[in-house]
């Protein structure tokens, strides 16, 4: 039987989208049933980059066009962008489980992140299926590669990965997703809005997982979690931490304003 690390690497390396989703779900199932070990000496090497299909074309973020949600093409562009985020989220969750499997970490850490990976695979499938109902598919539009850059920048340090991926990138989803769902409903797109409701519900759990383990490792190292978070964001995050913030949802997930409000002020001053 493969180890969890081997199964996660297999899913991470898969370039076929359907194969990646299936392998991710299977890896989560095997680990949840405790039918595989965490790691084995013969596990494959972790790839530098996840497997990807030939499309979409990856371009600089500034080259991506913004379109009105009041048109079908505009909604396709939004759904495509969200699907790209979810595909990266699958690989980020797989990578954190595989990359740090040799560390001294409670098994529940891997329980949490394989559930996140399975959730992201489900989200991607929902969004891709919605694209298909609108006459499109993932890969039809260009996308950017900034999300995986975060994985590269934090590849050597688990606590940095936790700070940037769940507590900055995914927490941003808590801020913007409810507004996007509301706008889609204004334009009569209940089907896409309902998918965003599912994603928003699960994002709360994912941010909570990140916050729980970030606090755990900070406590184990004897450092203040909020102070450490701010220093890591300033070191590793290349974007801006800007309002508006969904303070209630963030706080419910364990990310209180004390963590990020001063970062917002610093971003606005640059």
CSV table of N, CA and C in Angstrom, one decimal, residues 40-196:
chain,number,residue,atom,x,y,z
A,40,UNK,N,7.0,6.5,3.8
A,40,UNK,CA,7.8,5.3,3.6
A,40,UNK,C,9.1,5.8,3.0
A,41,UNK,N,10.2,5.0,3.2
A,41,UNK,CA,11.5,5.3,2.6
A,41,UNK,C,11.5,5.4,1.1
A,42,UNK,N,10.6,4.7,0.4
A,42,UNK,CA,10.6,4.7,-1.1
A,42,UNK,C,9.6,5.6,-1.7
A,43,UNK,N,9.1,6.6,-0.9
A,43,UNK,CA,8.2,7.6,-1.4
A,43,UNK,C,8.9,8.3,-2.6
A,44,UNK,N,8.1,8.7,-3.6
A,44,UNK,CA,8.6,9.5,-4.7
A,44,UNK,C,9.1,10.9,-4.3
A,45,UNK,N,9.9,11.5,-5.1
A,45,UNK,CA,10.4,12.8,-4.8
A,45,UNK,C,9.2,13.9,-5.0
A,46,UNK,N,9.1,14.8,-4.1
A,46,UNK,CA,8.1,15.8,-4.2
A,46,UNK,C,8.5,16.7,-5.4
A,47,UNK,N,7.5,17.0,-6.3
A,47,UNK,CA,7.9,17.8,-7.5
A,47,UNK,C,8.0,19.3,-7.1
A,48,UNK,N,8.8,20.0,-7.9
A,48,UNK,CA,8.9,21.5,-7.6
A,48,UNK,C,7.6,22.2,-8.0
A,49,UNK,N,6.9,21.7,-9.0
A,49,UNK,CA,5.6,22.3,-9.4
A,49,UNK,C,4.6,21.2,-9.6
A,50,UNK,N,3.3,21.6,-9.3
A,50,UNK,CA,2.3,20.6,-9.5
A,50,UNK,C,2.0,20.2,-11.0
A,51,UNK,N,1.5,19.1,-11.3
A,51,UNK,CA,1.1,18.7,-12.6
A,51,UNK,C,0.0,19.6,-13.1
A,52,UNK,N,0.0,20.0,-14.4
A,52,UNK,CA,-0.9,20.9,-14.9
A,52,UNK,C,-1.2,20.5,-16.4
A,53,UNK,N,-2.4,20.7,-16.9
A,53,UNK,CA,-2.7,20.5,-18.3
A,53,UNK,C,-2.0,21.6,-19.1
A,54,UNK,N,-2.0,21.5,-20.4
A,54,UNK,CA,-1.4,22.5,-21.3
A,54,UNK,C,-2.0,23.8,-21.2
A,55,UNK,N,-3.3,23.9,-20.9
A,55,UNK,CA,-4.1,25.1,-20.8
A,55,UNK,C,-4.6,25.1,-19.3
A,56,UNK,N,-4.8,26.3,-18.8
A,56,UNK,CA,-4.7,27.7,-19.4
A,56,UNK,C,-3.3,28.2,-19.6
A,57,UNK,N,-3.2,29.2,-20.4
A,57,UNK,CA,-2.0,30.0,-20.5
A,57,UNK,C,-1.8,30.8,-19.3
A,58,UNK,N,-0.6,30.8,-18.7
A,58,UNK,CA,-0.3,31.6,-17.5
A,58,UNK,C,0.3,32.9,-17.9
A,59,UNK,N,-0.3,34.0,-17.4
A,59,UNK,CA,0.2,35.3,-17.8
A,59,UNK,C,0.3,36.1,-16.5
A,60,UNK,N,0.9,37.3,-16.6
A,60,UNK,CA,1.0,38.2,-15.5
A,60,UNK,C,-0.4,38.7,-15.1
A,61,UNK,N,-0.6,38.9,-13.8
A,61,UNK,CA,-2.0,39.3,-13.3
A,61,UNK,C,-2.5,40.5,-14.0
A,62,UNK,N,-1.7,41.5,-14.4
A,62,UNK,CA,-2.1,42.7,-15.0
A,62,UNK,C,-2.7,42.5,-16.4
A,63,UNK,N,-2.4,41.3,-17.0
A,63,UNK,CA,-2.9,41.0,-18.3
A,63,UNK,C,-4.3,40.4,-18.3
A,64,UNK,N,-4.8,40.1,-17.1
A,64,UNK,CA,-6.1,39.5,-17.1
A,64,UNK,C,-7.2,40.5,-17.1
A,65,UNK,N,-8.2,40.4,-18.0
A,65,UNK,CA,-9.2,41.4,-18.2
A,65,UNK,C,-10.3,41.3,-17.1
A,66,UNK,N,-10.8,42.4,-16.7
A,66,UNK,CA,-11.9,42.4,-15.8
A,66,UNK,C,-13.2,42.6,-16.6
A,67,UNK,N,-14.2,41.8,-16.3
A,67,UNK,CA,-15.4,41.8,-17.1
A,67,UNK,C,-16.6,42.0,-16.1
A,68,UNK,N,-17.7,42.5,-16.7
A,68,UNK,CA,-18.9,42.7,-15.9
A,68,UNK,C,-19.6,41.4,-15.6
A,69,UNK,N,-20.1,41.3,-14.4
A,69,UNK,CA,-20.9,40.0,-14.0
A,69,UNK,C,-22.3,40.1,-14.6
A,70,UNK,N,-22.6,41.2,-15.2
A,70,UNK,CA,-23.9,41.3,-15.9
A,70,UNK,C,-24.0,40.6,-17.2
A,71,UNK,N,-22.9,40.0,-17.6
A,71,UNK,CA,-22.9,39.2,-18.9
A,71,UNK,C,-22.5,37.8,-18.7
A,72,UNK,N,-22.9,36.9,-19.6
A,72,UNK,CA,-22.5,35.5,-19.4
A,72,UNK,C,-21.0,35.4,-19.5
A,73,UNK,N,-20.3,36.1,-20.4
A,73,UNK,CA,-18.9,36.0,-20.6
A,73,UNK,C,-18.2,36.5,-19.3
A,74,UNK,N,-18.8,37.5,-18.7
A,74,UNK,CA,-18.2,38.1,-17.5
A,74,UNK,C,-18.3,37.0,-16.3
A,75,UNK,N,-19.4,36.3,-16.2
A,75,UNK,CA,-19.6,35.3,-15.2
A,75,UNK,C,-18.7,34.1,-15.5
A,76,UNK,N,-18.5,33.8,-16.8
A,76,UNK,CA,-17.6,32.7,-17.1
A,76,UNK,C,-16.2,33.1,-16.7
A,77,UNK,N,-15.8,34.3,-16.9
A,77,UNK,CA,-14.4,34.8,-16.5
A,77,UNK,C,-14.3,34.7,-15.0
A,78,UNK,N,-15.3,35.0,-14.2
A,78,UNK,CA,-15.2,34.9,-12.8
A,78,UNK,C,-15.1,33.5,-12.3
A,79,UNK,N,-16.0,32.6,-12.9
A,79,UNK,CA,-16.0,31.2,-12.5
A,79,UNK,C,-14.6,30.6,-12.8
A,80,UNK,N,-14.1,30.9,-14.0
A,80,UNK,CA,-12.8,30.4,-14.4
A,80,UNK,C,-11.7,30.8,-13.4
A,81,UNK,N,-11.7,32.1,-13.0
A,81,UNK,CA,-10.7,32.6,-12.1
A,81,UNK,C,-10.8,31.8,-10.7
A,82,UNK,N,-12.1,31.6,-10.3
A,82,UNK,CA,-12.3,30.9,-9.0
A,82,UNK,C,-11.9,29.4,-9.2
A,83,UNK,N,-12.1,28.8,-10.3
A,83,UNK,CA,-11.7,27.4,-10.5
A,83,UNK,C,-10.2,27.3,-10.5
A,84,UNK,N,-9.5,28.3,-11.0
A,84,UNK,CA,-8.0,28.3,-11.0
A,84,UNK,C,-7.5,28.4,-9.6
A,85,UNK,N,-8.2,29.2,-8.8
A,85,UNK,CA,-7.8,29.4,-7.3
A,85,UNK,C,-8.0,28.0,-6.6
A,86,UNK,N,-9.1,27.4,-6.9
A,86,UNK,CA,-9.4,26.1,-6.2
A,86,UNK,C,-8.5,25.0,-6.7
A,87,UNK,N,-8.1,25.0,-8.0
A,87,UNK,CA,-7.1,24.0,-8.4
A,87,UNK,C,-5.8,24.2,-7.7
A,88,UNK,N,-5.3,25.4,-7.6
A,88,UNK,CA,-4.1,25.7,-6.8
A,88,UNK,C,-4.3,25.3,-5.3
A,89,UNK,N,-5.5,25.5,-4.8
A,89,UNK,CA,-5.7,25.2,-3.4
A,89,UNK,C,-5.6,23.7,-3.2
A,90,UNK,N,-6.1,22.9,-4.2
A,90,UNK,CA,-5.9,21.4,-4.1
A,90,UNK,C,-4.4,21.1,-3.9
A,91,UNK,N,-3.6,21.7,-4.8
A,91,UNK,CA,-2.2,21.4,-4.8
A,91,UNK,C,-1.5,21.9,-3.5
A,92,UNK,N,-1.9,23.1,-3.0
A,92,UNK,CA,-1.3,23.6,-1.8
A,92,UNK,C,-1.6,22.7,-0.6
A,93,UNK,N,-2.8,22.2,-0.5
A,93,UNK,CA,-3.1,21.3,0.6
A,93,UNK,C,-2.4,20.0,0.5
A,94,UNK,N,-2.3,19.4,-0.7
A,94,UNK,CA,-1.5,18.2,-0.9
A,94,UNK,C,0.0,18.4,-0.6
A,95,UNK,N,0.5,19.6,-1.0
A,95,UNK,CA,1.9,19.9,-0.8
A,95,UNK,C,2.2,20.0,0.7
A,96,UNK,N,1.4,20.6,1.4
A,96,UNK,CA,1.7,20.8,2.9
A,96,UNK,C,1.7,19.5,3.6
A,97,UNK,N,0.8,18.6,3.1
A,97,UNK,CA,0.8,17.2,3.7
A,97,UNK,C,2.0,16.4,3.4
A,98,UNK,N,2.4,16.5,2.1
A,98,UNK,CA,3.5,15.7,1.6
A,98,UNK,C,4.9,16.3,2.1
A,99,UNK,N,5.0,17.6,1.9
A,99,UNK,CA,6.3,18.3,2.2
A,99,UNK,C,6.7,18.2,3.6
A,100,UNK,N,5.8,18.2,4.5
A,100,UNK,CA,6.1,18.3,6.0
A,100,UNK,C,5.8,17.0,6.7
A,101,UNK,N,5.7,15.9,5.9
A,101,UNK,CA,5.3,14.6,6.5
A,101,UNK,C,6.4,14.0,7.4
A,102,UNK,N,7.7,14.5,7.3
A,102,UNK,CA,8.8,14.0,8.1
A,102,UNK,C,8.9,14.7,9.4
A,103,UNK,N,8.2,15.8,9.6
A,103,UNK,CA,8.3,16.5,10.8
A,103,UNK,C,7.6,15.8,12.0
A,104,UNK,N,7.9,16.2,13.2
A,104,UNK,CA,7.2,15.6,14.4
A,104,UNK,C,5.9,16.4,14.6
A,105,UNK,N,4.8,15.9,14.0
A,105,UNK,CA,3.5,16.6,14.0
A,105,UNK,C,2.5,15.6,14.4
A,106,UNK,N,1.5,15.9,15.1
A,106,UNK,CA,0.4,15.0,15.4
A,106,UNK,C,-0.3,14.6,14.2
A,107,UNK,N,-0.8,13.3,14.1
A,107,UNK,CA,-1.6,12.8,12.9
A,107,UNK,C,-2.8,13.7,12.6
A,108,UNK,N,-3.4,14.3,13.6
A,108,UNK,CA,-4.5,15.2,13.3
A,108,UNK,C,-4.2,16.3,12.3
A,109,UNK,N,-3.0,16.7,12.3
A,109,UNK,CA,-2.6,17.8,11.3
A,109,UNK,C,-2.8,17.3,9.9
A,110,UNK,N,-2.5,16.0,9.6
A,110,UNK,CA,-2.7,15.5,8.3
A,110,UNK,C,-4.2,15.1,8.0
A,111,UNK,N,-4.9,14.8,9.1
A,111,UNK,CA,-6.3,14.6,9.0
A,111,UNK,C,-6.9,15.9,8.4
A,112,UNK,N,-6.6,17.0,9.1
A,112,UNK,CA,-7.1,18.3,8.7
A,112,UNK,C,-6.8,18.7,7.3
A,113,UNK,N,-5.5,18.6,6.9
A,113,UNK,CA,-5.1,19.1,5.5
A,113,UNK,C,-5.6,18.1,4.4
A,114,UNK,N,-5.7,16.9,4.7
A,114,UNK,CA,-6.3,16.0,3.6
A,114,UNK,C,-7.8,16.3,3.5
A,115,UNK,N,-8.4,16.6,4.5
A,115,UNK,CA,-9.9,17.1,4.4
A,115,UNK,C,-9.9,18.4,3.6
A,116,UNK,N,-9.0,19.3,3.9
A,116,UNK,CA,-9.0,20.5,3.1
A,116,UNK,C,-8.8,20.2,1.6
A,117,UNK,N,-7.8,19.3,1.3
A,117,UNK,CA,-7.6,18.9,-0.1
A,117,UNK,C,-8.8,18.3,-0.7
A,118,UNK,N,-9.5,17.5,0.0
A,118,UNK,CA,-10.7,16.9,-0.6
A,118,UNK,C,-11.8,17.9,-0.8
A,119,UNK,N,-11.9,18.9,0.1
A,119,UNK,CA,-12.9,20.0,-0.1
A,119,UNK,C,-12.5,20.8,-1.3
A,120,UNK,N,-11.3,21.1,-1.5
A,120,UNK,CA,-10.9,21.9,-2.6
A,120,UNK,C,-11.1,21.2,-3.9
A,121,UNK,N,-10.9,19.9,-3.9
A,121,UNK,CA,-11.2,19.1,-5.1
A,121,UNK,C,-12.7,19.1,-5.5
A,122,UNK,N,-13.5,19.1,-4.4
A,122,UNK,CA,-15.0,19.2,-4.6
A,122,UNK,C,-15.3,20.6,-5.2
A,123,UNK,N,-14.8,21.6,-4.6
A,123,UNK,CA,-15.0,23.0,-5.1
A,123,UNK,C,-14.6,23.1,-6.6
A,124,UNK,N,-13.5,22.6,-6.9
A,124,UNK,CA,-13.0,22.7,-8.3
A,124,UNK,C,-14.0,22.0,-9.2
A,125,UNK,N,-14.4,20.9,-8.8
A,125,UNK,CA,-15.4,20.1,-9.7
A,125,UNK,C,-16.7,20.9,-9.8
A,126,UNK,N,-17.2,21.4,-8.8
A,126,UNK,CA,-18.4,22.2,-8.8
A,126,UNK,C,-18.3,23.4,-9.8
A,127,UNK,N,-17.2,24.1,-9.7
A,127,UNK,CA,-17.0,25.3,-10.6
A,127,UNK,C,-16.7,24.8,-12.0
A,128,UNK,N,-16.0,23.8,-12.2
A,128,UNK,CA,-15.7,23.3,-13.6
A,128,UNK,C,-17.0,22.8,-14.3
A,129,UNK,N,-17.8,22.1,-13.5
A,129,UNK,CA,-19.1,21.7,-14.0
A,129,UNK,C,-20.0,22.9,-14.4
A,130,UNK,N,-19.9,23.9,-13.6
A,130,UNK,CA,-20.7,25.1,-13.8
A,130,UNK,C,-20.3,25.8,-15.1
A,131,UNK,N,-18.9,25.8,-15.3
A,131,UNK,CA,-18.4,26.4,-16.6
A,131,UNK,C,-19.0,25.6,-17.8
A,132,UNK,N,-19.0,24.3,-17.6
A,132,UNK,CA,-19.5,23.4,-18.8
A,132,UNK,C,-20.9,23.7,-19.1
A,133,UNK,N,-21.8,24.0,-18.1
A,133,UNK,CA,-23.2,24.3,-18.3
A,133,UNK,C,-23.3,25.6,-19.1
A,134,UNK,N,-22.3,26.5,-18.9
A,134,UNK,CA,-22.3,27.8,-19.6
A,134,UNK,C,-21.6,27.7,-21.0
A,135,UNK,N,-21.2,26.5,-21.4
A,135,UNK,CA,-20.6,26.4,-22.7
A,135,UNK,C,-19.1,26.6,-22.7
A,136,UNK,N,-18.4,26.5,-21.5
A,136,UNK,CA,-17.0,26.8,-21.4
A,136,UNK,C,-16.3,25.6,-20.6
A,137,UNK,N,-15.0,25.8,-20.4
A,137,UNK,CA,-14.3,24.8,-19.6
A,137,UNK,C,-13.1,25.4,-19.0
A,138,UNK,N,-12.6,24.8,-17.9
A,138,UNK,CA,-11.3,25.3,-17.3
A,138,UNK,C,-10.2,25.2,-18.4
A,139,UNK,N,-9.5,26.3,-18.6
A,139,UNK,CA,-8.4,26.3,-19.5
A,139,UNK,C,-8.7,27.2,-20.7
A,140,UNK,N,-10.0,27.6,-20.9
A,140,UNK,CA,-10.4,28.4,-22.0
A,140,UNK,C,-9.9,29.8,-21.9
A,141,UNK,N,-9.6,30.3,-20.7
A,141,UNK,CA,-9.1,31.6,-20.5
A,141,UNK,C,-7.8,31.6,-19.8
A,142,UNK,N,-7.0,32.7,-20.0
A,142,UNK,CA,-5.7,32.7,-19.3
A,142,UNK,C,-5.9,32.9,-17.8
A,143,UNK,N,-4.8,32.6,-17.1
A,143,UNK,CA,-4.8,32.6,-15.6
A,143,UNK,C,-3.4,33.1,-15.2
A,144,UNK,N,-3.2,33.3,-13.9
A,144,UNK,CA,-1.9,33.8,-13.4
A,144,UNK,C,-1.4,32.7,-12.4
A,145,UNK,N,-0.1,32.8,-12.1
A,145,UNK,CA,0.6,31.8,-11.4
A,145,UNK,C,1.0,32.3,-10.0
A,146,UNK,N,0.4,33.3,-9.5
A,146,UNK,CA,0.8,33.9,-8.2
A,146,UNK,C,0.6,33.0,-7.0
A,147,UNK,N,-0.4,32.2,-7.1
A,147,UNK,CA,-0.8,31.4,-5.9
A,147,UNK,C,0.3,30.4,-5.6
A,148,UNK,N,0.8,29.7,-6.7
A,148,UNK,CA,1.9,28.7,-6.5
A,148,UNK,C,3.2,29.4,-6.1
A,149,UNK,N,3.4,30.6,-6.4
A,149,UNK,CA,4.6,31.3,-6.0
A,149,UNK,C,4.6,31.4,-4.4
A,150,UNK,N,3.5,31.5,-3.8
A,150,UNK,CA,3.4,31.4,-2.3
A,150,UNK,C,3.9,30.1,-1.8
A,151,UNK,N,3.7,29.0,-2.5
A,151,UNK,CA,4.2,27.7,-2.0
A,151,UNK,C,5.7,27.7,-2.2
A,152,UNK,N,6.2,28.2,-3.3
A,152,UNK,CA,7.7,28.3,-3.5
A,152,UNK,C,8.3,29.1,-2.4
A,153,UNK,N,7.8,30.2,-2.1
A,153,UNK,CA,8.4,31.2,-1.2
A,153,UNK,C,8.4,30.6,0.3
A,154,UNK,N,7.5,29.7,0.6
A,154,UNK,CA,7.4,29.1,1.9
A,154,UNK,C,7.7,27.6,2.0
A,155,UNK,N,8.4,27.2,1.0
A,155,UNK,CA,8.7,25.7,0.9
A,155,UNK,C,9.6,25.2,2.0
A,156,UNK,N,10.4,26.0,2.6
A,156,UNK,CA,11.3,25.6,3.6
A,156,UNK,C,10.8,25.7,5.1
A,157,UNK,N,9.6,26.2,5.3
A,157,UNK,CA,9.2,26.5,6.6
A,157,UNK,C,7.7,26.4,6.8
A,158,UNK,N,7.3,25.4,7.6
A,158,UNK,CA,5.9,25.1,7.8
A,158,UNK,C,5.1,26.3,8.3
A,159,UNK,N,5.7,27.0,9.3
A,159,UNK,CA,4.9,28.0,10.0
A,159,UNK,C,4.7,29.2,9.0
A,160,UNK,N,5.7,29.4,8.1
A,160,UNK,CA,5.5,30.5,7.1
A,160,UNK,C,4.4,30.1,6.1
A,161,UNK,N,4.4,28.8,5.7
A,161,UNK,CA,3.3,28.3,4.8
A,161,UNK,C,2.0,28.5,5.5
A,162,UNK,N,1.8,28.2,6.7
A,162,UNK,CA,0.5,28.4,7.4
A,162,UNK,C,0.1,29.9,7.5
A,163,UNK,N,1.1,30.7,7.7
A,163,UNK,CA,0.8,32.2,7.8
A,163,UNK,C,0.3,32.7,6.5
A,164,UNK,N,0.9,32.3,5.4
A,164,UNK,CA,0.6,32.9,4.1
A,164,UNK,C,-0.6,32.3,3.4
A,165,UNK,N,-0.6,30.9,3.4
A,165,UNK,CA,-1.7,30.3,2.6
A,165,UNK,C,-3.1,30.3,3.2
A,166,UNK,N,-3.3,29.7,4.4
A,166,UNK,CA,-4.6,29.8,4.9
A,166,UNK,C,-4.9,31.1,5.6
A,167,UNK,N,-3.9,31.8,6.2
A,167,UNK,CA,-4.3,33.0,7.0
A,167,UNK,C,-4.2,34.3,6.2
A,168,UNK,N,-3.6,34.3,5.0
A,168,UNK,CA,-3.7,35.5,4.2
A,168,UNK,C,-4.5,35.2,2.9
A,169,UNK,N,-4.1,34.2,2.2
A,169,UNK,CA,-4.8,33.9,0.9
A,169,UNK,C,-6.2,33.4,1.1
A,170,UNK,N,-6.4,32.4,1.9
A,170,UNK,CA,-7.7,31.8,2.0
A,170,UNK,C,-8.6,32.7,2.9
A,171,UNK,N,-8.0,33.4,3.9
A,171,UNK,CA,-8.8,34.4,4.6
A,171,UNK,C,-9.4,35.5,3.8
A,172,UNK,N,-8.7,35.8,2.7
A,172,UNK,CA,-9.2,36.8,1.8
A,172,UNK,C,-10.5,36.4,1.1
A,173,UNK,N,-10.6,35.0,0.9
A,173,UNK,CA,-11.9,34.5,0.4
A,173,UNK,C,-13.0,34.8,1.4
A,174,UNK,N,-12.8,34.8,2.7
A,174,UNK,CA,-13.9,35.1,3.6
A,174,UNK,C,-14.3,36.6,3.4
A,175,UNK,N,-13.4,37.4,3.0
A,175,UNK,CA,-13.8,38.8,2.8
A,175,UNK,C,-14.6,39.1,1.6
A,176,UNK,N,-14.3,38.4,0.5
A,176,UNK,CA,-14.9,38.7,-0.8
A,176,UNK,C,-16.0,37.8,-1.3
A,177,UNK,N,-16.0,36.6,-0.8
A,177,UNK,CA,-17.0,35.6,-1.4
A,177,UNK,C,-18.4,36.0,-1.1
A,178,UNK,N,-18.8,36.4,0.1
A,178,UNK,CA,-20.2,36.8,0.3
A,178,UNK,C,-20.7,37.9,-0.6
A,179,UNK,N,-19.8,38.9,-0.9
A,179,UNK,CA,-20.2,40.0,-1.8
A,179,UNK,C,-20.4,39.5,-3.2
A,180,UNK,N,-19.5,38.6,-3.7
A,180,UNK,CA,-19.6,38.0,-5.0
A,180,UNK,C,-20.9,37.2,-5.2
A,181,UNK,N,-21.2,36.4,-4.2
A,181,UNK,CA,-22.5,35.7,-4.2
A,181,UNK,C,-23.7,36.6,-4.3
A,182,UNK,N,-23.6,37.7,-3.5
A,182,UNK,CA,-24.8,38.6,-3.6
A,182,UNK,C,-24.9,39.3,-4.9
A,183,UNK,N,-23.8,39.6,-5.6
A,183,UNK,CA,-23.8,40.3,-6.9
A,183,UNK,C,-24.4,39.3,-7.9
A,184,UNK,N,-23.9,38.0,-7.8
A,184,UNK,CA,-24.4,37.0,-8.8
A,184,UNK,C,-25.9,36.8,-8.6
A,185,UNK,N,-26.4,36.9,-7.4
A,185,UNK,CA,-27.9,36.8,-7.2
A,185,UNK,C,-28.6,38.0,-7.8
A,186,UNK,N,-28.0,39.2,-7.7
A,186,UNK,CA,-28.6,40.4,-8.3
A,186,UNK,C,-28.8,40.2,-9.8
A,187,UNK,N,-27.8,39.5,-10.5
A,187,UNK,CA,-27.9,39.3,-11.9
A,187,UNK,C,-28.6,37.9,-12.3
A,188,UNK,N,-29.2,37.3,-11.3
A,188,UNK,CA,-30.0,36.1,-11.6
A,188,UNK,C,-29.3,34.8,-11.7
A,189,UNK,N,-28.0,34.8,-11.3
A,189,UNK,CA,-27.2,33.6,-11.4
A,189,UNK,C,-27.2,32.8,-10.0
A,190,UNK,N,-28.3,32.2,-9.7
A,190,UNK,CA,-28.4,31.5,-8.4
A,190,UNK,C,-27.5,30.3,-8.3
A,191,UNK,N,-27.4,29.6,-9.5
A,191,UNK,CA,-26.6,28.4,-9.5
A,191,UNK,C,-25.1,28.6,-9.1
A,192,UNK,N,-24.5,29.7,-9.7
A,192,UNK,CA,-23.1,30.0,-9.3
A,192,UNK,C,-23.1,30.5,-7.9
A,193,UNK,N,-24.0,31.3,-7.5
A,193,UNK,CA,-24.1,31.9,-6.1
A,193,UNK,C,-24.1,30.7,-5.1
A,194,UNK,N,-24.9,29.7,-5.4
A,194,UNK,CA,-25.0,28.6,-4.4
A,194,UNK,C,-23.7,27.9,-4.3
A,195,UNK,N,-22.9,27.8,-5.4
A,195,UNK,CA,-21.6,27.2,-5.3
A,195,UNK,C,-20.7,28.0,-4.4
A,196,UNK,N,-20.8,29.3,-4.5
A,196,UNK,CA,-20.0,30.2,-3.7
A,196,UNK,C,-20.4,30.1,-2.2
